[in-house]
PDB file of N, CA and C and ligand atoms in Angstrom:
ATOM      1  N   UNK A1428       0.843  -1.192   0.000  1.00  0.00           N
ATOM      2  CA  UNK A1428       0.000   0.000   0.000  1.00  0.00           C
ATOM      3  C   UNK A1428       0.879   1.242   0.000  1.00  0.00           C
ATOM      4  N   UNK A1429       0.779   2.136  -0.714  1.00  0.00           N
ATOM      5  CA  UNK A1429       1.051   3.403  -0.976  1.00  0.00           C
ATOM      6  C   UNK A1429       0.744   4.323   0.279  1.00  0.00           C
ATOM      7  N   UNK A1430       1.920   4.640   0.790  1.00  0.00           N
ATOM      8  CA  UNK A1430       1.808   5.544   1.832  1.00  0.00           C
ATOM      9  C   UNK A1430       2.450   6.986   1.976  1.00  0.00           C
ATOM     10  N   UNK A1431       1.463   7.937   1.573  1.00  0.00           N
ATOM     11  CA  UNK A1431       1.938   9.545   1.493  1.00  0.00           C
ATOM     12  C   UNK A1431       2.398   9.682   3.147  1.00  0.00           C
ATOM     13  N   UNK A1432       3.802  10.161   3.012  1.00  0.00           N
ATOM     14  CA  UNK A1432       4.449  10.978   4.387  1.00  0.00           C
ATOM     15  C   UNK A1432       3.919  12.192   4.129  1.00  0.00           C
ATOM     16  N   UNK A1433       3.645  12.567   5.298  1.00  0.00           N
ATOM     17  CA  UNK A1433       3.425  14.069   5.874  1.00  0.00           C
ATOM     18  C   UNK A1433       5.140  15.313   5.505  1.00  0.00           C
ATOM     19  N   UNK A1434       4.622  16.424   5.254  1.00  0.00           N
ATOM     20  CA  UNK A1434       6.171  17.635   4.925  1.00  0.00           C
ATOM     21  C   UNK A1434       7.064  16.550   6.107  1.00  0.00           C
ATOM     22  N   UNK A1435       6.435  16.809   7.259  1.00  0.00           N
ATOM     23  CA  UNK A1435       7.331  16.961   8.622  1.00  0.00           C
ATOM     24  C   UNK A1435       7.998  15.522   8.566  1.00  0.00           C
ATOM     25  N   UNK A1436       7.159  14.482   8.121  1.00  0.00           N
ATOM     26  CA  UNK A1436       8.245  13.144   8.577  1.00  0.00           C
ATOM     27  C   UNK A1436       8.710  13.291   7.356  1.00  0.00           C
ATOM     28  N   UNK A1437       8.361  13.434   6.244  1.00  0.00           N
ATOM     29  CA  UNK A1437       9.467  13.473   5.369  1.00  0.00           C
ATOM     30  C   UNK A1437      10.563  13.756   5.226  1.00  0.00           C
ATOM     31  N   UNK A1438      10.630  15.608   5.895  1.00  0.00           N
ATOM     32  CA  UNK A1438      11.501  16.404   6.513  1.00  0.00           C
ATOM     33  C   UNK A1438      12.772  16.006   7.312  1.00  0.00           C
ATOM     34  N   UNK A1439      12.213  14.768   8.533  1.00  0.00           N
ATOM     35  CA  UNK A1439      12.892  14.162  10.016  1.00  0.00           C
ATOM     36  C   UNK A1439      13.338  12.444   9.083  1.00  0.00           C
ATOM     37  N   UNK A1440      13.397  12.549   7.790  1.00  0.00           N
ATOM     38  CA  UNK A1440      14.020  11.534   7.222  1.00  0.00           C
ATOM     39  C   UNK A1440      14.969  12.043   6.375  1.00  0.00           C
ATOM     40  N   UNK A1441      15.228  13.439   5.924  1.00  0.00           N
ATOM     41  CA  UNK A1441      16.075  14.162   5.278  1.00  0.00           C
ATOM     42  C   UNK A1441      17.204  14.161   6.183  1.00  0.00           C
ATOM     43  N   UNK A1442      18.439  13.354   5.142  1.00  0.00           N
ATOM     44  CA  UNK A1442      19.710  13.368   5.571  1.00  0.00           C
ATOM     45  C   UNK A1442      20.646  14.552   5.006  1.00  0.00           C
ATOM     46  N   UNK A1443      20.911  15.630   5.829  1.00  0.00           N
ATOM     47  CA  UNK A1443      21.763  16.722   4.837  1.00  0.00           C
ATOM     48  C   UNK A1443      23.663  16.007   4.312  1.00  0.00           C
ATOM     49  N   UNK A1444      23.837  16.179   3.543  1.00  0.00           N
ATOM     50  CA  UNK A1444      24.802  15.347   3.262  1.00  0.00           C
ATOM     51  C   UNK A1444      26.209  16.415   3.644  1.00  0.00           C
ATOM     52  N   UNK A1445      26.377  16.316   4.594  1.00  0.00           N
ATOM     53  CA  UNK A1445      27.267  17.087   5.412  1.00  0.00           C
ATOM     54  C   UNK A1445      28.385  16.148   5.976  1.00  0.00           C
ATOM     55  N   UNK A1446      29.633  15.909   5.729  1.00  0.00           N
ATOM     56  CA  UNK A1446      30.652  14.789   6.101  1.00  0.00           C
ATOM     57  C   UNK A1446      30.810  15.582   8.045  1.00  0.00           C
ATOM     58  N   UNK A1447      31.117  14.697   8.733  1.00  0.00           N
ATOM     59  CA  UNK A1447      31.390  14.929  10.031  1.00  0.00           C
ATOM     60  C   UNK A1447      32.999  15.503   9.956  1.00  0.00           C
ATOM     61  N   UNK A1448      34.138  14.967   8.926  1.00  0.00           N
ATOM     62  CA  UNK A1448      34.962  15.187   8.679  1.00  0.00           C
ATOM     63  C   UNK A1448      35.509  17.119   7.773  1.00  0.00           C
ATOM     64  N   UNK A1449      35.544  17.705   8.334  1.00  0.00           N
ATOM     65  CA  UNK A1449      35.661  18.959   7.328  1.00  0.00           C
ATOM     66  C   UNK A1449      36.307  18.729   6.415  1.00  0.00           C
ATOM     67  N   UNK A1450      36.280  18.861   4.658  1.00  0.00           N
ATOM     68  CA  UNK A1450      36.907  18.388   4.121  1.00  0.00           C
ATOM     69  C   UNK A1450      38.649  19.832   4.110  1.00  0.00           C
ATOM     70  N   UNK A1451      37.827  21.079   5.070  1.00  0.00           N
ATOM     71  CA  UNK A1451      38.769  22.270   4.722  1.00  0.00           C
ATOM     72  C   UNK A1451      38.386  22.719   5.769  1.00  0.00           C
ATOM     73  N   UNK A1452      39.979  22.825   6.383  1.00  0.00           N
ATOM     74  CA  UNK A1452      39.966  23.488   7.580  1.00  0.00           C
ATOM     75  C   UNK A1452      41.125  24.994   8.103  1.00  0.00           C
ATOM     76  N   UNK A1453      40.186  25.835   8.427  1.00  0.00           N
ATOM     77  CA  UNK A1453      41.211  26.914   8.262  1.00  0.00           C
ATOM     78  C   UNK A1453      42.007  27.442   9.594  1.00  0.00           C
ATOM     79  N   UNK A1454      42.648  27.950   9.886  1.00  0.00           N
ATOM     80  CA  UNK A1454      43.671  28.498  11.026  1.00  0.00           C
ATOM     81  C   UNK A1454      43.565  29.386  10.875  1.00  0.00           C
ATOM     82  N   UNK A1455      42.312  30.207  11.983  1.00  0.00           N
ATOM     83  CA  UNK A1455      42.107  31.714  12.190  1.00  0.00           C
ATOM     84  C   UNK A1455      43.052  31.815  12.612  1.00  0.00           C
ATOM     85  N   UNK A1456      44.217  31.364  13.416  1.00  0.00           N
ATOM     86  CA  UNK A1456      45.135  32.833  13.751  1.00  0.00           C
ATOM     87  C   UNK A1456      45.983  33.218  12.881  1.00  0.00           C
ATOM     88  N   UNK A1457      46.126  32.340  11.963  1.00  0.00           N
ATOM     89  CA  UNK A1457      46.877  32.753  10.617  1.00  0.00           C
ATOM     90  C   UNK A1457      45.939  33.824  10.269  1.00  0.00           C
ATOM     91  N   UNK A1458      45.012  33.923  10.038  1.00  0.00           N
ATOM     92  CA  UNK A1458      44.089  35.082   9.447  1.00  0.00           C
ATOM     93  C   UNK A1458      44.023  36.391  10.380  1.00  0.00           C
ATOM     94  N   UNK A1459      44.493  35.945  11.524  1.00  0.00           N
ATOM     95  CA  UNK A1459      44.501  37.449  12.179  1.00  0.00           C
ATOM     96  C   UNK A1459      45.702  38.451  11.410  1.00  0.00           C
ATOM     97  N   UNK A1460      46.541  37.598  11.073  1.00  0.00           N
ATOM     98  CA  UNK A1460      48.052  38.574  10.673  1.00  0.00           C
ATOM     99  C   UNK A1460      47.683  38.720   9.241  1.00  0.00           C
ATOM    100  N   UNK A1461      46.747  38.501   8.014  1.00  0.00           N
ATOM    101  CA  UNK A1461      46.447  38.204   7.073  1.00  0.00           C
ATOM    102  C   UNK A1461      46.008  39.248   6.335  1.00  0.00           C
ATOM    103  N   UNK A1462      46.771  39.921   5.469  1.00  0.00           N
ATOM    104  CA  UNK A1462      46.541  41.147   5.174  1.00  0.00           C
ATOM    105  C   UNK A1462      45.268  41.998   3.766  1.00  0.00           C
ATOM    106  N   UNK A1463      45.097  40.268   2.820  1.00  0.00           N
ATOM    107  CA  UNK A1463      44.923  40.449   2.245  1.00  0.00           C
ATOM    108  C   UNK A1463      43.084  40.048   2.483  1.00  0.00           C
ATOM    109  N   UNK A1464      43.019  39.119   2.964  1.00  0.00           N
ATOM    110  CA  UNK A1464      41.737  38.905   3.403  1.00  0.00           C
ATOM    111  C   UNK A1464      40.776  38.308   2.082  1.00  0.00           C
ATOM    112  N   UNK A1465      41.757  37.720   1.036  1.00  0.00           N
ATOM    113  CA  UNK A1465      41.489  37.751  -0.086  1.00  0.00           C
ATOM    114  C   UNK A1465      40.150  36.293  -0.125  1.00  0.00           C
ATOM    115  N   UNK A1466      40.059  35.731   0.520  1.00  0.00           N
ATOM    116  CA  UNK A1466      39.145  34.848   0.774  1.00  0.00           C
ATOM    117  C   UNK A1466      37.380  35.360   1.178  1.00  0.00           C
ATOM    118  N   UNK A1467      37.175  36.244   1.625  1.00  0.00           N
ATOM    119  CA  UNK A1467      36.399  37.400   1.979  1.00  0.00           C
ATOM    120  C   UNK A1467      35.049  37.276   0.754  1.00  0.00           C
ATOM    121  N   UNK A1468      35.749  38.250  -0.057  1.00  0.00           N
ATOM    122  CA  UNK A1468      34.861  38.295  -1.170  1.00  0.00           C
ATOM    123  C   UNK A1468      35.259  37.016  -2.486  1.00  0.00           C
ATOM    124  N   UNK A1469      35.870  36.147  -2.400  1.00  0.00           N
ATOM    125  CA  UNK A1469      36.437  35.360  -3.258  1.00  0.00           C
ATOM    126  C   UNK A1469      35.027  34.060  -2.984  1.00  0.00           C
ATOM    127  N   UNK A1470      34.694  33.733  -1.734  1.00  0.00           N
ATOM    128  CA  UNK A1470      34.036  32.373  -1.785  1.00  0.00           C
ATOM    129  C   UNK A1470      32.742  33.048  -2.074  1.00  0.00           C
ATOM    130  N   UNK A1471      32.345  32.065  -3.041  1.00  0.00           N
ATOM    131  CA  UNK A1471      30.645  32.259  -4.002  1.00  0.00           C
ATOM    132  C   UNK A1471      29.078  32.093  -2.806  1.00  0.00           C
ATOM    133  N   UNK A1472      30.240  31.142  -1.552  1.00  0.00           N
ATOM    134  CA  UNK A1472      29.241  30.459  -0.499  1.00  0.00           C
ATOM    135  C   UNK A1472      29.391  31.528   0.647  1.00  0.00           C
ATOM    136  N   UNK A1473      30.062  32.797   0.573  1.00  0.00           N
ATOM    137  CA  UNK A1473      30.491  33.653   1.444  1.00  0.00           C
ATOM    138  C   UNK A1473      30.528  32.834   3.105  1.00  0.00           C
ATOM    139  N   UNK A1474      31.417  32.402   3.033  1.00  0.00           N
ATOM    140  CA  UNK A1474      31.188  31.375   4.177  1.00  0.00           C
ATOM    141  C   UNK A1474      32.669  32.268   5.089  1.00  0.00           C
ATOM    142  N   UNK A1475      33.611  33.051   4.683  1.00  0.00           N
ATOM    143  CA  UNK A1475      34.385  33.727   5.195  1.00  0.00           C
ATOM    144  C   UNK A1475      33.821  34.774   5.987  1.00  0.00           C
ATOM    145  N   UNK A1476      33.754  35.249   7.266  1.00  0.00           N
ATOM    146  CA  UNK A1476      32.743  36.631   7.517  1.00  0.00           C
ATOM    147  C   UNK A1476      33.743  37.178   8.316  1.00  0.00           C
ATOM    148  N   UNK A1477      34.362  38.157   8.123  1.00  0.00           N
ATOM    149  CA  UNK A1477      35.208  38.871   8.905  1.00  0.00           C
ATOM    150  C   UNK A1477      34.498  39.301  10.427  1.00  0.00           C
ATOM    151  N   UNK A1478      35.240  39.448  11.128  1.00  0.00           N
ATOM    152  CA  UNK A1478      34.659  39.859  12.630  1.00  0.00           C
ATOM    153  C   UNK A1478      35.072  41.145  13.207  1.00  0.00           C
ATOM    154  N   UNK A1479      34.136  42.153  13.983  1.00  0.00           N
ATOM    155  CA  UNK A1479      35.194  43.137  14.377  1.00  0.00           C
ATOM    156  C   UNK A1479      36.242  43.355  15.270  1.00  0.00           C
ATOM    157  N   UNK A1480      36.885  42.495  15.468  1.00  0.00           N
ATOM    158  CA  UNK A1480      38.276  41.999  16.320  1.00  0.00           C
ATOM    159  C   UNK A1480      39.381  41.418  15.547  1.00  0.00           C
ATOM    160  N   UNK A1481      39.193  41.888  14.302  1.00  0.00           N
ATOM    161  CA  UNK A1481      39.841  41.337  13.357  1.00  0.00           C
ATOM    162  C   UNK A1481      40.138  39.868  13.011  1.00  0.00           C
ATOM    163  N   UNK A1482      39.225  39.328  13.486  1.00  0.00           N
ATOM    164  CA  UNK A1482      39.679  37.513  12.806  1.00  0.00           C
ATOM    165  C   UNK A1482      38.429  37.380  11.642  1.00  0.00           C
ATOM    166  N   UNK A1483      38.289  36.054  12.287  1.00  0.00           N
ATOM    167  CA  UNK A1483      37.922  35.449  10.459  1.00  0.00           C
ATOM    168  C   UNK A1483      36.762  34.072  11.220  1.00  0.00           C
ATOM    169  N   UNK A1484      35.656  34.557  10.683  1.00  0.00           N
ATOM    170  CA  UNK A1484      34.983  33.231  11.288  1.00  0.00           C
ATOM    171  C   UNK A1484      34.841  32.249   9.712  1.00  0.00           C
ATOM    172  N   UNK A1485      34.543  31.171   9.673  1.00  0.00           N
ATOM    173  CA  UNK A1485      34.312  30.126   8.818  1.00  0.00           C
ATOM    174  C   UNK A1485      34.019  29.064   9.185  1.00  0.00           C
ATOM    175  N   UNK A1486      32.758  28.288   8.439  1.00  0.00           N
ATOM    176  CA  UNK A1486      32.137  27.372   8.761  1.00  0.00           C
ATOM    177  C   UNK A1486      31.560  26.963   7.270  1.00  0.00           C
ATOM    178  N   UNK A1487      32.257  25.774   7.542  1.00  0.00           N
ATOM    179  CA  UNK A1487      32.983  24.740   6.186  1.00  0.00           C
ATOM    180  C   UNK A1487      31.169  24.074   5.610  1.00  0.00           C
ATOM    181  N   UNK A1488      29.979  23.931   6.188  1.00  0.00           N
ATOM    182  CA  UNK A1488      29.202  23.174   6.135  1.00  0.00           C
ATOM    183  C   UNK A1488      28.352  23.250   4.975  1.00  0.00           C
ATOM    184  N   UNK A1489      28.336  24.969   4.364  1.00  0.00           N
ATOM    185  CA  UNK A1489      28.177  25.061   3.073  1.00  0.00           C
ATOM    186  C   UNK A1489      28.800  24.938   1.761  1.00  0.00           C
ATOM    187  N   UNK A1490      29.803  24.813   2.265  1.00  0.00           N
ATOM    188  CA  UNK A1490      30.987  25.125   1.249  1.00  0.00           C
ATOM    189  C   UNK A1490      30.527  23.773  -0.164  1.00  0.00           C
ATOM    190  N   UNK A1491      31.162  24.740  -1.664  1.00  0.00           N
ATOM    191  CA  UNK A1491      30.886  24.436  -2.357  1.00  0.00           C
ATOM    192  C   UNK A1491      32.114  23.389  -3.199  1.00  0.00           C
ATOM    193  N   UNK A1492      33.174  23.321  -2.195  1.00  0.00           N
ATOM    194  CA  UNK A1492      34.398  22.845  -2.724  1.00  0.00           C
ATOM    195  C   UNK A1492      34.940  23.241  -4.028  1.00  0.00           C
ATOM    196  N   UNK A1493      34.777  24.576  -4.258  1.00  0.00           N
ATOM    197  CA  UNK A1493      35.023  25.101  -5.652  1.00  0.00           C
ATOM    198  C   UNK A1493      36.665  25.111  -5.467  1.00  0.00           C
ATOM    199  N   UNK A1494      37.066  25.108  -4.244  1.00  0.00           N
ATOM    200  CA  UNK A1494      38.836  25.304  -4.039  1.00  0.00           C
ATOM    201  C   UNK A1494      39.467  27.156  -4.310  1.00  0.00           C
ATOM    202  N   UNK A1495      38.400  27.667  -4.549  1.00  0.00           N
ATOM    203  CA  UNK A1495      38.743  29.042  -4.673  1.00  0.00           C
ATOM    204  C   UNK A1495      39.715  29.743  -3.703  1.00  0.00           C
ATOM    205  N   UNK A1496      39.429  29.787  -2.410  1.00  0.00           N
ATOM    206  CA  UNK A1496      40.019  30.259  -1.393  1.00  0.00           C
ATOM    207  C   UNK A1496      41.425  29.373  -1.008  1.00  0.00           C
ATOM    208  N   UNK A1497      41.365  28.302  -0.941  1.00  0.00           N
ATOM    209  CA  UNK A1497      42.468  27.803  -0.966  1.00  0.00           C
ATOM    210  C   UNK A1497      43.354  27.962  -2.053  1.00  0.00           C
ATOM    211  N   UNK A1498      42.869  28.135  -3.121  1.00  0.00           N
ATOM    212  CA  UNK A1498      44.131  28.595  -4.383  1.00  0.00           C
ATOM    213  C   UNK A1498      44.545  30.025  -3.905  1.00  0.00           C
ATOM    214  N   UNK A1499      43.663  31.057  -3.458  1.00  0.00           N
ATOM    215  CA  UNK A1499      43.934  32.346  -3.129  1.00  0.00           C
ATOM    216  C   UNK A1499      44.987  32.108  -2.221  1.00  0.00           C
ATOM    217  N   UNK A1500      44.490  31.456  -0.932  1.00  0.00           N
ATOM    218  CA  UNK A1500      45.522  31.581   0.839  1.00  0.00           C
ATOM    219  C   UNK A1500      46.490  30.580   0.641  1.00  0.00           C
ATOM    220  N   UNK A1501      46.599  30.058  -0.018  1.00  0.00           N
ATOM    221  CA  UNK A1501      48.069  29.381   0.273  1.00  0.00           C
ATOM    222  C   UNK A1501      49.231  29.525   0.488  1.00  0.00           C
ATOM    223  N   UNK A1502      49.692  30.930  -0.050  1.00  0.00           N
ATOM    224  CA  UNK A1502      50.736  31.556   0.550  1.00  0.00           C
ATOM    225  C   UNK A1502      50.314  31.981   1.949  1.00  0.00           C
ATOM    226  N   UNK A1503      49.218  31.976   2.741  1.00  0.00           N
ATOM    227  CA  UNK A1503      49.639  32.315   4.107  1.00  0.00           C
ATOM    228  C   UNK A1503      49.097  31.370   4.715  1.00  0.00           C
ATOM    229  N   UNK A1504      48.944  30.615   4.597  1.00  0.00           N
ATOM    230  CA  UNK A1504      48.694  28.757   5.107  1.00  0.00           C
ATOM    231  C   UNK A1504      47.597  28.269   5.961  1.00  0.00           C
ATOM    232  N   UNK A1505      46.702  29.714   5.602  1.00  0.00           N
ATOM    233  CA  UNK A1505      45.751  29.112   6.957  1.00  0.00           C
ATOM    234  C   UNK A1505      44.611  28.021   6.553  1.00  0.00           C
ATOM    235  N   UNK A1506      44.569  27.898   5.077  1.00  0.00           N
ATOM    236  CA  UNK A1506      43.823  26.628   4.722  1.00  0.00           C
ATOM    237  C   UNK A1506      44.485  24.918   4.483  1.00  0.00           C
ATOM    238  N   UNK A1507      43.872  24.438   4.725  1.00  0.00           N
ATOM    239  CA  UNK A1507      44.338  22.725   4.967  1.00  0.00           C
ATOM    240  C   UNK A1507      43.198  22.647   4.405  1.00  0.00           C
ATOM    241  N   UNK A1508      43.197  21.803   2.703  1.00  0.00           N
ATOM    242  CA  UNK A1508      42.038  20.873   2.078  1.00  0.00           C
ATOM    243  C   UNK A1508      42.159  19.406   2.066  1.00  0.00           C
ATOM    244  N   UNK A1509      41.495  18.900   2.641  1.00  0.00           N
ATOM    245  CA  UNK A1509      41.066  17.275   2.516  1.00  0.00           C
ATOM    246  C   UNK A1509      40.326  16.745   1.938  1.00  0.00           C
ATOM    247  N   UNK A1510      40.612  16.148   1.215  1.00  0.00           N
ATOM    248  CA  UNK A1510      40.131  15.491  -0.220  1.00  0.00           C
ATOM    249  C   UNK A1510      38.820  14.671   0.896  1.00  0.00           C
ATOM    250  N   UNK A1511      37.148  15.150   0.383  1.00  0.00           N
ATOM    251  CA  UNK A1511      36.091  14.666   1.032  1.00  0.00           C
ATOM    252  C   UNK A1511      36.208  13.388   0.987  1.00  0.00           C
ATOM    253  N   UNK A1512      35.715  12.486   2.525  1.00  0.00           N
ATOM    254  CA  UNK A1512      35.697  11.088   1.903  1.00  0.00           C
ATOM    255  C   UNK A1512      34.512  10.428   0.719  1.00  0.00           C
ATOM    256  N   UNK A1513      35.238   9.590   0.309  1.00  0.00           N
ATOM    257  CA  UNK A1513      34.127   9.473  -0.572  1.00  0.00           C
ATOM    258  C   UNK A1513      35.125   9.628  -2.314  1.00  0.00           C
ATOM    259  N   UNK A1514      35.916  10.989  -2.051  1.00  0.00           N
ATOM    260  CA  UNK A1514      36.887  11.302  -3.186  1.00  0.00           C
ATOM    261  C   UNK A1514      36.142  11.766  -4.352  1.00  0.00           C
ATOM    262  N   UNK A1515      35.093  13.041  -4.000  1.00  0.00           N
ATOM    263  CA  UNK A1515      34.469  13.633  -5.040  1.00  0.00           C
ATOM    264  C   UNK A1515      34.607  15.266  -5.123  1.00  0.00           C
ATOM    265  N   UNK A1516      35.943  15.278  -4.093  1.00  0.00           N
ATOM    266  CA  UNK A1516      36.571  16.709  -4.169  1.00  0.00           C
ATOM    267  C   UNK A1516      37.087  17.746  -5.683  1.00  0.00           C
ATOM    268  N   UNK A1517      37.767  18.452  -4.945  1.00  0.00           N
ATOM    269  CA  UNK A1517      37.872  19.585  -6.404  1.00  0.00           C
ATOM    270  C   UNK A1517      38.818  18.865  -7.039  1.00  0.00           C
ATOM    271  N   UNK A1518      39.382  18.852  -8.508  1.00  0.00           N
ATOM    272  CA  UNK A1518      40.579  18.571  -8.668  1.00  0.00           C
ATOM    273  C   UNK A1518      41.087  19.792  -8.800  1.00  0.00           C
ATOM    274  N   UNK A1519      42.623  20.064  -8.373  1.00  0.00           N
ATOM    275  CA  UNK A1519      43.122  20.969  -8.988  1.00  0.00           C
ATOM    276  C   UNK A1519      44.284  20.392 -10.268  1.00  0.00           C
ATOM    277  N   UNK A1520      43.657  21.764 -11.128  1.00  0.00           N
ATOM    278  CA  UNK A1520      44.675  21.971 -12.479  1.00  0.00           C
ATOM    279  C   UNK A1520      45.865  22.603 -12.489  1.00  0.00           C
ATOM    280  N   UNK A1521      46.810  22.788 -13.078  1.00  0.00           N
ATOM    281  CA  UNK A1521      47.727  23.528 -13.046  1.00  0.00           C
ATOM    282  C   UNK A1521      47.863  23.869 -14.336  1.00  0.00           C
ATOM    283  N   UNK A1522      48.168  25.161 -14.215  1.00  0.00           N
ATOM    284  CA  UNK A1522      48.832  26.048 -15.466  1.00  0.00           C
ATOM    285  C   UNK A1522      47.122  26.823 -15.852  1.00  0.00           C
TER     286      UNK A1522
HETATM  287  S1  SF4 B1202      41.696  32.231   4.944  1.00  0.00           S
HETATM  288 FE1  SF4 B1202      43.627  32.893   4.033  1.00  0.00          FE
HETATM  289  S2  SF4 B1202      43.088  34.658   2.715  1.00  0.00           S
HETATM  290 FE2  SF4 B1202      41.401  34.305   4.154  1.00  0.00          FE
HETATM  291  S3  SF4 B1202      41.825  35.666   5.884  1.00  0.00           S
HETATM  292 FE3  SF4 B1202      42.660  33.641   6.379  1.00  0.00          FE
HETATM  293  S4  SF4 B1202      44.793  33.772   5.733  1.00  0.00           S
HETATM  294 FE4  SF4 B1202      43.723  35.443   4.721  1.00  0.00          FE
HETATM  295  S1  SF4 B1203      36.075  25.992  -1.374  1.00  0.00           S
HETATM  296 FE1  SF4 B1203      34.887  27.598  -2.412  1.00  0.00          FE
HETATM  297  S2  SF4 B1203      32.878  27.582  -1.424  1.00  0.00           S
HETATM  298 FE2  SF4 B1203      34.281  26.436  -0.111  1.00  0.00          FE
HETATM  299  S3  SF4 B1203      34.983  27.916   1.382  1.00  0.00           S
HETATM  300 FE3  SF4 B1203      36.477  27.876  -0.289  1.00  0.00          FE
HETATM  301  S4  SF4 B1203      35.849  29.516  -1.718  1.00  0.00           S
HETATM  302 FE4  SF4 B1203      34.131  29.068  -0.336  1.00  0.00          FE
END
């Protein structure tokens, strides 16, 4: 028999596909000394939000793994990317 769920249990069966693992993890205190802040307006998921104490909040849970910000900050090291498990991360190109 055909059984219509209700929004709500449908809803409380929705798995958001969110890894427990961050696949990118950043080191605000590297971002306190960070001049360029170039991550800011660079992520599409604006998931960078500057604070007025000068750091850097981020919270990886939207993120679109476009690798944008990490190609930007790598010269000041505060990003670490981990290839999502699963292995359906960004590739990067070169040149
Ligand atoms: S993530 Fe990188 S570019 Fe963004 S504020 Fe931190 S050090 Fe700067
Ligand atoms: S990988 Fe892309 S979407 Fe994710 S935090 Fe970096 S710039 Fe934003």
């Amino acid at each position: 028999m055909h059984h219509e769920m209700s929004f709500a249990d449908r809803m409380s069966t929705v798995e958001f596909d969110v890894g427990d693992r961050p696949h990118i993890t950043v080191d605000t205190e590297v971002c306190r000394s960070c001049t360029t802040r170039a991550c800011v307006p660079a992520c599409p998921a604006k998931l960078f939000v500057p604070t007025d104490d000068g750091g850097i909040l981020f919270n990886y849970e939207q993120c679109f793994e476009c690798g944008t910000c990490y190609q930007l900050c790598n010269s000041a090291g505060a990003i670490t990317w981990t290839y999502p498990d699963g292995g359906h991360g960004v590739v990067f190109r070169k040149g």
